[in-house]
XYZ file of C-alpha atoms in Angstrom:
682
model
C -6.311 -30.680 15.691
C -8.166 -32.628 14.776
C -10.614 -33.709 17.618
C -10.264 -37.089 18.094
C -12.747 -40.250 16.708
C -13.311 -43.113 19.346
C -16.203 -45.082 18.948
C -17.278 -43.822 15.787
C -17.558 -40.005 16.836
C -15.797 -37.282 17.711
C -15.032 -35.811 20.921
C -13.678 -32.840 22.475
C -10.423 -33.545 22.592
C -7.665 -34.846 20.396
C -5.106 -37.536 20.077
C -2.139 -35.343 21.028
C -3.887 -34.186 24.675
C -2.987 -37.259 26.597
C 0.426 -36.709 27.521
C -0.190 -35.182 31.142
C -3.270 -37.316 32.261
C -1.330 -40.524 31.332
C 1.951 -39.659 32.926
C -0.635 -38.404 36.336
C -2.166 -41.528 36.185
C 0.727 -43.286 35.856
C 2.333 -42.091 39.035
C -1.206 -43.011 40.863
C -1.101 -46.506 39.361
C 2.059 -47.386 39.860
C 2.261 -46.225 43.714
C -0.988 -47.965 43.980
C 0.977 -51.469 42.600
C 3.324 -50.931 45.019
C 0.414 -50.906 47.899
C -1.307 -54.380 46.515
C 2.205 -55.867 46.235
C 2.758 -55.985 49.594
C -0.684 -56.854 50.606
C -0.793 -60.296 48.016
C 2.374 -60.864 50.250
C 1.013 -60.402 53.104
C -2.391 -61.775 52.906
C -2.363 -64.307 49.899
C -1.085 -66.965 52.003
C -3.683 -65.783 54.952
C -6.819 -66.614 52.992
C -5.934 -70.252 53.038
C -7.041 -70.241 56.371
C -10.144 -68.599 55.753
C -13.495 -70.051 57.679
C -14.653 -70.380 54.145
C -12.338 -71.117 51.153
C -15.586 -70.969 47.976
C -16.288 -67.999 46.584
C -17.792 -66.160 49.710
C -13.866 -66.702 51.406
C -10.717 -67.210 50.199
C -10.704 -68.086 46.557
C -13.199 -64.895 45.900
C -10.137 -62.615 47.889
C -7.435 -64.226 46.439
C -8.900 -63.574 43.040
C -9.835 -60.853 44.240
C -5.816 -59.643 45.181
C -4.442 -61.375 41.676
C -6.738 -59.769 39.196
C -5.922 -56.250 41.065
C -2.687 -56.529 40.780
C -2.919 -58.405 37.205
C -4.950 -55.506 36.105
C -3.030 -52.916 37.713
C 0.374 -53.479 36.127
C -1.997 -54.192 32.387
C -3.295 -50.311 32.615
C 0.230 -49.153 33.615
C 2.150 -50.587 30.329
C -1.028 -49.162 28.812
C -0.505 -46.045 29.791
C 3.321 -45.842 28.990
C 2.000 -46.647 25.768
C -0.036 -44.224 25.423
C 1.814 -41.203 26.668
C 4.342 -42.453 24.242
C 2.445 -42.487 21.191
C -0.263 -38.815 22.320
C 3.925 -37.194 22.711
C 4.788 -37.633 19.078
C 4.722 -35.362 16.243
C 2.892 -31.750 15.625
C -0.067 -30.632 16.348
C -1.039 -31.191 12.823
C 0.582 -34.762 12.510
C -2.294 -37.157 13.225
C -1.480 -39.834 11.547
C 1.847 -40.638 13.226
C -0.206 -40.983 16.465
C -2.983 -43.744 14.265
C -2.217 -45.848 17.626
C -3.718 -43.965 19.678
C -7.224 -44.784 19.597
C -7.186 -48.203 19.848
C -5.403 -47.839 22.791
C -7.956 -45.546 24.319
C -10.427 -48.062 23.016
C -8.575 -50.519 25.004
C -8.616 -47.922 28.156
C -12.214 -47.563 28.018
C -13.111 -51.380 27.759
C -10.849 -51.544 30.468
C -13.142 -50.130 32.763
C -15.250 -52.942 33.392
C -13.157 -55.512 35.305
C -11.774 -52.231 37.089
C -15.361 -51.914 37.518
C -16.620 -55.516 39.491
C -13.191 -55.412 40.494
C -13.631 -52.930 42.943
C -17.551 -53.959 43.226
C -16.109 -56.784 45.018
C -12.725 -55.011 46.988
C -15.300 -53.445 48.295
C -18.088 -56.585 49.167
C -15.283 -57.505 50.878
C -14.321 -54.471 52.816
C -17.121 -52.481 53.672
C -20.583 -55.062 53.397
C -18.903 -57.987 55.396
C -20.646 -60.282 52.570
C -17.201 -62.348 52.423
C -16.027 -64.558 55.001
C -12.266 -63.271 55.750
C -11.723 -60.889 57.573
C -8.272 -59.302 57.810
C -6.490 -58.601 61.383
C -3.756 -56.956 59.807
C -4.449 -53.514 60.068
C -2.283 -51.983 57.559
C -3.618 -54.500 54.678
C -7.322 -53.191 55.895
C -6.016 -49.676 55.809
C -3.769 -50.114 52.399
C -7.411 -51.866 50.242
C -9.615 -49.482 51.638
C -7.810 -46.869 50.639
C -7.420 -48.539 47.435
C -10.999 -49.744 46.573
C -12.301 -45.775 48.109
C -9.323 -43.849 45.188
C -10.538 -46.381 43.091
C -14.382 -45.088 43.262
C -13.023 -41.669 42.803
C -11.058 -42.429 39.770
C -13.730 -43.785 37.912
C -15.870 -41.095 38.388
C -13.523 -38.507 37.413
C -13.112 -41.211 34.672
C -16.786 -40.706 33.786
C -16.661 -36.940 34.312
C -13.888 -36.218 31.950
C -15.775 -38.804 29.235
C -18.747 -36.530 30.581
C -16.518 -32.848 30.254
C -15.099 -34.132 26.134
C -18.450 -35.759 25.161
C -19.564 -33.485 21.479
C -23.276 -34.270 21.523
C -22.493 -32.712 17.406
C -19.776 -35.445 17.263
C -21.341 -37.661 14.424
C -21.344 -35.362 12.135
C -18.064 -35.816 9.935
C -15.812 -33.073 9.414
C -15.542 -34.320 5.790
C -19.303 -33.697 4.912
C -18.954 -29.839 6.430
C -17.554 -28.568 2.926
C -21.041 -28.334 1.511
C -22.757 -25.046 2.385
C -26.270 -26.439 2.512
C -24.390 -28.771 5.369
C -23.174 -26.162 6.965
C -25.770 -24.078 7.562
C -27.576 -27.323 8.595
C -24.783 -28.130 11.312
C -24.578 -23.688 12.724
C -28.412 -23.735 12.884
C -27.632 -27.654 15.186
C -24.932 -26.144 16.855
C -26.880 -22.286 17.452
C -30.056 -24.404 19.174
C -27.782 -27.011 21.571
C -25.454 -23.836 22.887
C -28.862 -21.984 23.076
C -29.532 -24.489 25.347
C -26.356 -24.601 27.414
C -27.049 -21.181 27.903
C -31.062 -21.419 29.574
C -29.352 -23.708 31.634
C -26.543 -22.676 32.704
C -28.114 -19.691 33.753
C -31.920 -19.963 33.677
C -32.332 -17.108 36.557
C -31.358 -14.813 33.710
C -34.712 -15.701 31.713
C -36.906 -13.609 33.579
C -35.248 -10.999 31.568
C -37.207 -9.719 28.692
C -34.448 -9.643 26.279
C -33.161 -12.972 27.649
C -33.755 -15.490 25.022
C -32.948 -13.155 22.720
C -29.393 -12.477 24.191
C -29.045 -16.273 24.404
C -29.627 -16.830 20.987
C -27.353 -13.566 20.170
C -24.622 -15.476 22.233
C -25.033 -18.824 20.727
C -25.235 -18.137 16.771
C -21.680 -16.099 17.815
C -19.867 -18.728 19.314
C -21.713 -21.074 16.355
C -20.288 -18.714 13.831
C -16.764 -18.687 15.069
C -16.095 -22.283 15.287
C -17.760 -23.050 12.099
C -16.073 -25.675 9.451
C -13.010 -26.016 12.336
C -12.014 -28.621 13.817
C -10.496 -27.163 17.232
C -10.976 -28.489 20.533
C -10.252 -26.741 23.600
C -6.405 -27.739 24.286
C -5.437 -26.423 20.272
C -5.950 -22.953 21.576
C -5.018 -22.785 24.067
C -1.979 -24.306 22.595
C -2.602 -21.630 19.495
C -2.729 -18.410 21.820
C 0.735 -19.568 23.464
C 2.364 -20.092 19.778
C 0.553 -16.502 19.313
C 2.717 -15.084 22.398
C 5.781 -15.961 20.434
C 5.302 -15.357 16.997
C 3.523 -11.588 18.114
C 6.794 -10.831 20.347
C 8.861 -11.924 17.839
C 7.247 -10.184 14.421
C 7.799 -6.890 17.644
C 11.046 -7.910 17.980
C 11.944 -7.555 14.280
C 9.580 -4.648 14.011
C 11.524 -2.411 16.837
C 15.084 -3.428 14.859
C 13.878 -2.146 11.826
C 13.190 1.037 13.320
C 16.713 1.962 15.018
C 17.763 0.582 11.862
C 16.052 3.540 9.751
C 16.434 5.493 12.441
C 12.553 6.447 12.295
C 11.129 9.172 14.317
C 9.423 7.353 17.553
C 5.538 6.938 17.213
C 5.137 7.171 21.381
C 6.336 10.588 23.224
C 6.348 11.218 26.953
C 5.968 15.067 26.082
C 2.055 15.421 27.904
C 2.371 19.149 26.370
C 3.482 17.833 22.855
C 0.856 15.491 23.163
C -1.983 17.682 23.985
C -0.283 20.867 21.952
C -3.180 20.589 19.334
C -6.166 19.097 20.983
C -9.288 20.977 22.811
C -8.774 22.731 26.303
C -10.826 20.075 27.392
C -8.807 17.055 26.304
C -6.407 16.992 29.005
C -5.109 14.070 31.449
C -5.958 15.873 34.802
C -9.615 15.841 33.434
C -9.727 12.364 32.460
C -8.626 11.091 35.944
C -11.277 12.907 37.442
C -13.871 11.529 35.244
C -12.402 8.178 35.848
C -12.991 8.095 39.351
C -16.953 8.965 38.711
C -17.055 5.893 35.874
C -14.944 3.967 38.389
C -17.945 5.076 41.458
C -20.277 4.151 39.224
C -19.406 0.648 40.248
C -20.541 0.593 43.551
C -20.391 -1.850 46.253
C -18.469 -4.448 44.845
C -16.204 -2.999 43.763
C -15.162 -1.227 46.991
C -14.858 -5.033 48.177
C -13.009 -6.490 45.634
C -10.218 -3.828 46.325
C -10.336 -4.025 49.643
C -11.239 -7.386 50.813
C -10.858 -6.994 54.481
C -11.616 -3.447 54.923
C -14.513 -2.997 52.683
C -17.471 -3.297 54.397
C -15.801 -1.169 57.154
C -15.381 2.210 55.151
C -18.901 1.503 53.257
C -20.754 1.288 57.075
C -20.662 5.315 57.337
C -22.490 5.316 54.106
C -24.731 2.436 54.352
C -29.036 3.910 54.948
C -31.086 2.389 57.550
C -34.301 1.385 55.762
C -36.438 3.033 57.775
C -34.503 6.107 57.751
C -34.904 5.713 53.353
C -36.842 9.081 51.627
C -39.919 7.550 49.858
C -38.794 9.991 46.661
C -35.269 8.347 46.972
C -33.019 9.561 43.700
C -31.980 6.199 44.249
C -33.651 3.039 42.151
C -33.340 -0.112 41.861
C -30.568 -0.640 45.274
C -31.285 -3.054 48.441
C -32.038 -1.945 51.673
C -29.353 -0.569 52.870
C -28.913 1.458 49.460
C -25.034 -0.665 49.701
C -24.554 0.067 45.894
C -25.048 4.102 46.894
C -22.989 3.734 49.425
C -20.150 2.761 47.402
C -20.913 5.743 44.770
C -20.608 8.016 47.960
C -17.154 6.351 49.162
C -15.109 6.180 46.030
C -16.179 9.579 44.102
C -15.624 11.366 47.305
C -18.894 13.700 46.623
C -21.731 14.167 48.833
C -25.260 12.621 49.024
C -26.958 16.077 47.233
C -24.587 16.546 44.192
C -25.756 13.385 43.405
C -29.133 14.380 41.260
C -30.311 9.820 40.002
C -28.873 6.860 40.619
C -30.227 3.749 38.621
C -28.718 0.364 39.995
C -31.524 -1.719 37.390
C -29.051 -4.266 35.666
C -30.753 -6.851 33.612
C -29.819 -7.622 29.665
C -29.331 -5.152 27.663
C -29.726 -2.465 30.958
C -27.139 -0.779 32.987
C -27.121 0.631 36.423
C -25.214 4.966 36.009
C -25.782 7.860 38.215
C -26.345 11.616 37.125
C -23.561 13.816 39.193
C -24.240 17.565 39.594
C -20.321 18.826 39.259
C -20.709 21.976 40.568
C -16.729 22.435 40.779
C -16.797 22.333 36.346
C -20.165 23.194 36.315
C -21.445 20.755 34.189
C -24.015 17.426 34.661
C -22.054 13.774 34.880
C -23.513 10.884 33.713
C -21.110 8.110 34.798
C -22.230 4.807 33.265
C -21.299 1.602 35.059
C -19.034 -1.354 33.006
C -19.262 -4.863 32.621
C -19.435 -6.476 36.878
C -22.465 -8.872 36.096
C -23.136 -11.909 34.077
C -25.898 -10.018 32.620
C -23.288 -6.970 31.388
C -21.638 -10.162 29.712
C -24.126 -11.407 27.549
C -24.623 -7.707 26.351
C -20.839 -7.543 25.594
C -21.166 -10.732 23.899
C -24.785 -9.723 21.714
C -21.640 -8.223 19.528
C -22.994 -8.581 16.135
C -24.180 -5.083 14.282
C -26.969 -3.380 13.621
C -28.326 -0.458 12.253
C -28.102 3.145 14.704
C -29.367 5.820 13.769
C -28.865 9.231 15.462
C -29.184 12.891 13.489
C -25.979 13.615 12.502
C -24.457 10.186 11.896
C -23.433 9.157 8.190
C -26.094 6.639 7.013
C -26.087 3.374 7.253
C -23.969 3.442 10.150
C -24.206 0.117 12.234
C -23.615 -0.128 15.806
C -22.420 -2.896 18.490
C -25.804 -4.841 19.299
C -26.023 -5.216 22.543
C -24.841 -1.755 23.035
C -26.722 -0.192 21.343
C -29.933 -1.729 22.800
C -28.405 -1.018 26.651
C -28.117 2.986 24.910
C -31.922 2.947 23.863
C -33.505 1.571 27.532
C -31.009 3.930 29.257
C -31.856 6.779 27.337
C -35.702 6.022 28.190
C -34.803 6.311 31.946
C -31.844 9.835 31.766
C -34.180 11.865 29.369
C -36.893 12.460 32.031
C -33.838 13.507 34.792
C -31.766 15.508 32.469
C -34.550 17.404 31.804
C -35.514 18.223 35.109
C -31.381 18.487 35.824
C -31.084 21.478 33.392
C -33.870 23.127 33.787
C -32.407 23.259 37.870
C -29.074 24.196 35.922
C -29.550 25.691 32.650
C -25.984 26.668 32.472
C -24.009 23.777 33.318
C -22.632 21.249 30.159
C -23.425 18.046 29.434
C -20.563 14.632 30.235
C -20.544 11.301 30.106
C -18.494 8.942 30.940
C -18.286 5.230 31.640
C -15.303 1.974 31.118
C -15.391 -1.021 29.603
C -18.732 -1.302 28.969
C -19.924 1.628 29.874
C -17.622 3.230 27.679
C -19.241 2.255 24.360
C -22.577 2.870 25.745
C -21.892 5.785 27.443
C -20.832 6.957 23.011
C -23.926 6.011 21.653
C -25.896 7.330 24.251
C -24.236 10.451 23.320
C -24.721 10.205 19.842
C -28.525 10.477 21.077
C -28.436 13.334 22.903
C -25.811 15.047 20.530
C -28.717 17.315 18.594
C -29.948 18.438 21.752
C -27.161 18.704 23.879
C -24.731 19.800 21.450
C -21.599 20.451 22.998
C -21.543 17.214 25.167
C -18.782 15.661 25.876
C -17.673 11.813 26.445
C -14.725 10.527 28.308
C -14.403 6.803 27.385
C -11.938 4.590 28.996
C -11.167 1.093 27.672
C -13.954 1.300 25.171
C -14.568 -2.007 23.396
C -12.566 -2.385 19.264
C -16.352 -3.343 17.639
C -18.573 -0.482 19.324
C -19.400 1.528 15.685
C -19.228 1.900 11.826
C -15.991 4.350 10.665
C -17.036 7.367 9.438
C -19.105 7.633 12.726
C -16.568 6.815 15.008
C -14.512 9.748 13.078
C -17.478 11.952 13.570
C -17.142 11.006 17.608
C -13.796 12.026 16.934
C -14.214 15.976 17.700
C -16.472 14.938 21.464
C -14.809 11.944 22.899
C -11.558 10.872 24.401
C -10.991 7.453 25.065
C -8.360 6.794 27.213
C -6.498 3.238 26.462
C -3.678 1.218 27.903
C -1.078 -0.848 27.539
C -1.999 -4.591 26.394
C -5.613 -4.185 26.542
C -7.814 -7.025 25.351
C -11.042 -5.364 25.604
C -10.042 -2.596 23.063
C -9.013 -5.296 20.619
C -11.838 -7.486 21.230
C -14.648 -7.489 18.141
C -15.684 -10.875 16.439
C -13.343 -9.021 13.902
C -10.798 -9.632 16.006
C -11.630 -12.406 17.046
C -12.199 -14.333 13.682
C -9.084 -13.478 12.933
C -7.206 -15.253 16.058
C -9.255 -18.403 15.355
C -7.704 -17.997 11.872
C -4.163 -16.671 13.082
C -4.130 -20.273 15.446
C -4.521 -22.077 12.691
C -2.500 -20.851 10.666
C 0.371 -20.861 13.627
C -0.149 -23.904 14.656
C 0.618 -25.372 11.418
C 3.732 -23.047 11.268
C 4.496 -25.058 14.262
C 7.552 -27.661 14.318
C 6.949 -28.866 18.583
C 4.906 -30.666 20.425
C 1.789 -29.648 21.716
C 2.748 -30.843 25.238
C 5.810 -29.063 24.995
C 4.055 -26.487 23.961
C 2.042 -26.139 26.714
C 4.908 -26.516 29.085
C 5.777 -23.844 27.073
C 3.695 -21.393 28.083
C 4.281 -22.122 31.829
C 7.175 -21.065 31.339
C 6.701 -18.255 29.501
C 4.255 -17.195 32.155
C 6.600 -17.188 34.969
C 9.825 -15.836 33.675
C 9.034 -14.518 29.712
C 9.413 -15.680 26.407
C 13.223 -16.832 25.873
C 14.715 -14.705 23.023
C 16.016 -19.161 21.054
C 12.245 -19.842 21.476
C 11.793 -16.904 18.909
C 13.291 -19.095 16.439
C 13.391 -22.843 16.789
C 9.575 -22.869 16.984
C 8.685 -22.856 14.243
C 9.438 -25.395 10.956
C 10.434 -22.652 8.523
C 10.784 -18.707 10.360
C 10.517 -17.155 7.214
C 6.833 -18.232 6.547
C 6.495 -15.692 9.630
C 6.955 -12.998 7.030
C 4.782 -12.866 5.260
C 1.908 -10.248 4.724
C -0.564 -9.341 6.982
C -3.739 -9.061 5.789
C -7.204 -8.991 7.735
C -9.064 -10.808 4.985
C -5.630 -12.881 3.564
C -6.903 -16.290 5.508
C -4.069 -18.117 3.370
C -1.077 -16.510 5.308
C 1.838 -18.670 6.965
C 0.458 -22.036 5.815
C 3.041 -24.616 4.781
C 2.536 -26.911 2.397
C 0.402 -29.792 3.003
C -1.685 -28.580 4.669
C -5.053 -30.778 6.018
C -8.812 -30.014 5.014
C -8.649 -27.518 8.159
C -6.574 -25.247 6.782
C -8.454 -25.580 3.404
C -11.291 -24.698 4.807
C -10.249 -21.198 6.882
C -8.694 -20.265 3.210
C -12.076 -20.715 1.509
C -14.444 -17.921 1.224
C -13.980 -15.977 4.340
C -16.356 -13.747 4.206
C -18.856 -16.087 3.960
C -17.545 -17.309 7.255
C -17.867 -14.396 8.586
C -20.725 -13.706 11.638
C -21.529 -9.741 10.674
C -20.322 -7.937 7.247
C -19.782 -4.667 8.779
C -17.030 -4.117 10.558
C -16.776 -1.907 13.725
C -14.474 0.307 15.470
C -13.848 2.393 18.203
C -14.771 5.837 19.180
C -13.103 8.887 19.959
C -9.925 10.352 19.668
C -7.841 7.778 21.111
C -5.069 8.144 23.504
C -3.077 5.021 24.060
C -0.733 5.219 26.920
C 2.263 2.459 27.105
C 4.830 1.044 29.501
C 7.927 2.787 28.392
C 10.782 0.374 27.315
C 13.619 0.589 25.586
C 16.112 -1.601 23.709
C 18.755 -3.724 24.842
C 22.273 -3.932 24.532
C 22.797 -7.029 21.971
C 24.454 -10.408 23.673
C 24.464 -14.168 22.518
C 20.776 -14.357 23.108
C 20.024 -11.544 21.283
C 17.740 -8.127 21.799
C 16.211 -8.627 25.058
C 13.401 -5.136 25.887
C 13.748 -4.181 29.256
C 11.505 -1.773 31.459
C 13.374 1.079 32.227
C 14.662 1.576 35.128
C 16.264 4.826 35.286
C 14.858 8.101 36.629
C 12.808 8.648 33.395
C 9.085 8.839 32.900
C 7.220 5.582 33.544
C 5.095 5.708 30.433
C 4.504 7.462 26.833
C 1.788 7.734 24.455
C 0.387 8.694 21.330
C -3.078 9.398 19.471
C -3.936 5.857 17.950
C -6.254 5.763 15.243
C -9.142 2.971 16.103
C -7.251 0.498 12.955
C -4.101 0.017 15.749
C -7.140 -1.890 17.803
C -8.345 -4.365 14.713
C -5.783 -7.074 16.189
C -6.004 -9.291 18.992
C -2.656 -9.562 20.973
C -1.796 -12.269 23.042
C 0.209 -10.328 26.587
C 1.324 -10.685 29.610
C -1.117 -7.382 31.000
C -3.368 -7.833 28.982
C -6.305 -8.726 31.236
C -4.579 -5.984 34.232
C -4.034 -3.133 31.911
C -8.479 -3.305 31.544
C -8.771 -3.481 34.404
C -9.820 -0.095 35.824
C -7.670 0.420 38.877
C -4.517 0.148 36.657
C -5.736 2.605 33.974
C -7.141 5.012 37.051
C -2.848 4.083 38.415
C -1.523 4.600 34.919
C -2.744 8.000 33.955
C -1.761 9.435 37.413
C 1.727 8.352 37.539
C 1.853 10.473 34.087
C 0.290 13.601 36.082
C 2.313 12.804 39.343
C 5.577 12.215 37.307
C 4.963 15.664 34.461
C 7.111 17.847 36.786
C 8.918 15.372 38.188
C 11.110 13.300 35.194
C 13.208 14.814 32.404
C 11.059 14.849 29.446
C 12.341 11.727 26.971
C 12.010 10.313 23.803
C 12.371 6.895 23.557
C 15.088 5.545 21.068
């Protein structure tokens, strides 16, 4: 950071990204140098005895051997200097690495003589053009191997240049300070991303709204990186640093709570949690409807959970093509009704209880099932979550648009992709519900879903509530950027949202991603470590966690991290003498917002976390240790949507979102309710 400038343009790499590539290539070239030196010692005297001593014989071979040996030695010295220069300074200390660009340019230019020498080696070893045979088998194998590896290495070099090539790299970063240039550049980047999507996901263009989704996601990606000079490795390093920073903040917060003897926010007392809620809000029903939400994922989820035995589990529920009824309740499934088989297997329900199942999966169109639950006397609509690329584009069509339904406040906004998905789903769902409630008029209506399915279920429920005022929604791991605040408050009476731990999706919205980008830049400016050290630490953190000593030693001035965190305060945490990057980030943040409307999670939110307690003070500071005594494993509290506005870089942020882990968590709480004594965290 900023991006490396070479050959008059910027690239998707920085001057401090070359440490590890240079070291790895240096090791390989050292092996090549040793092998070539051995070959030269053996073959050089022999070249004087070749059949021809001109350019078709010994002179050609001697030039190749000596040239390759000399070039490998020169490249090793160059790579050592490149690694040393690239490792200097912190991420923002660009001036101290000013020699990286000329060194890298020399290395790029040396590709030409390296290619020429490799052509000579190919002519000698494989084309039988040179009249100088090699009788020594070891030398022949070494030369052939080096020639082949050199071609592979040259191919990887070209591929690497292609990967870090920025089509808009000719734009100067300083020119982006003017608003007209920003708008023009934003349009160019949006068009570039849109073309990439059309090329990479060409089969999605056939969908009715495929091109619209490409354009929306392209505009989002362009807006997220507008007015920034970040490269991919900066984002990775920034996420590692954010993990350290957030762990430090969590430690300080717990310490303050202990010193102030504050009442714990979380509790393990399930009865206390649900003492003031309607009877339908309970964990037993939540677990039941979560199972139906998972069933909507169909056969892919069965194979995911049972990699080796999944087909056998589905086999007994499959339908032969010739036995499929003409007026089937299942639409858009394959010939053997594999998705329907998955629903039957995971829901443990007879086929007669599944009234309708649509597995039509396109951009803005989600599969769903309508189930008659005779035991609870309700009609259940289970909406499938994200499992395909089409669903991902629906997720990332994350702008806000006006959402209208009876009973909602005026100017209510909702997630555009999910709102379009809800409208598409209603066209198929309404006729089914009309027929179903004619058959079961005294049944209630329940909607449920996980992840994307939860968001769409909430929006569908808002549309259906005037017609079915007693409907309920059980939503699991609902995305954060779903609906505006007043509408979210309105849903608290009929929507139960359950989230577990550090779930990424429950904190994922356009607003939180933009704040994450800003925090990454701020945190990068606050660190005193070079990027290669940050990357090495990141591997260590993934394996062994963040040690207490790194919570303070990572930063230039740890006190800078104590600034108040405000969503709209972009200049917090910036150290003195910031770069143009930091100045642009702190300037007019509302102009950089992709969406002016802030969206929140819907419903009454039950947040469940794995129970921890503070360790005993030791020389390395406080440690958080998981409870290992005979006590409940999890604790919970009623949260508000504002608690999920910031992305947290945590080890389990992806695992806590998976439906099987949500199911295991709720099931464990229910099983432990009567097994362990109810305790409060200290």
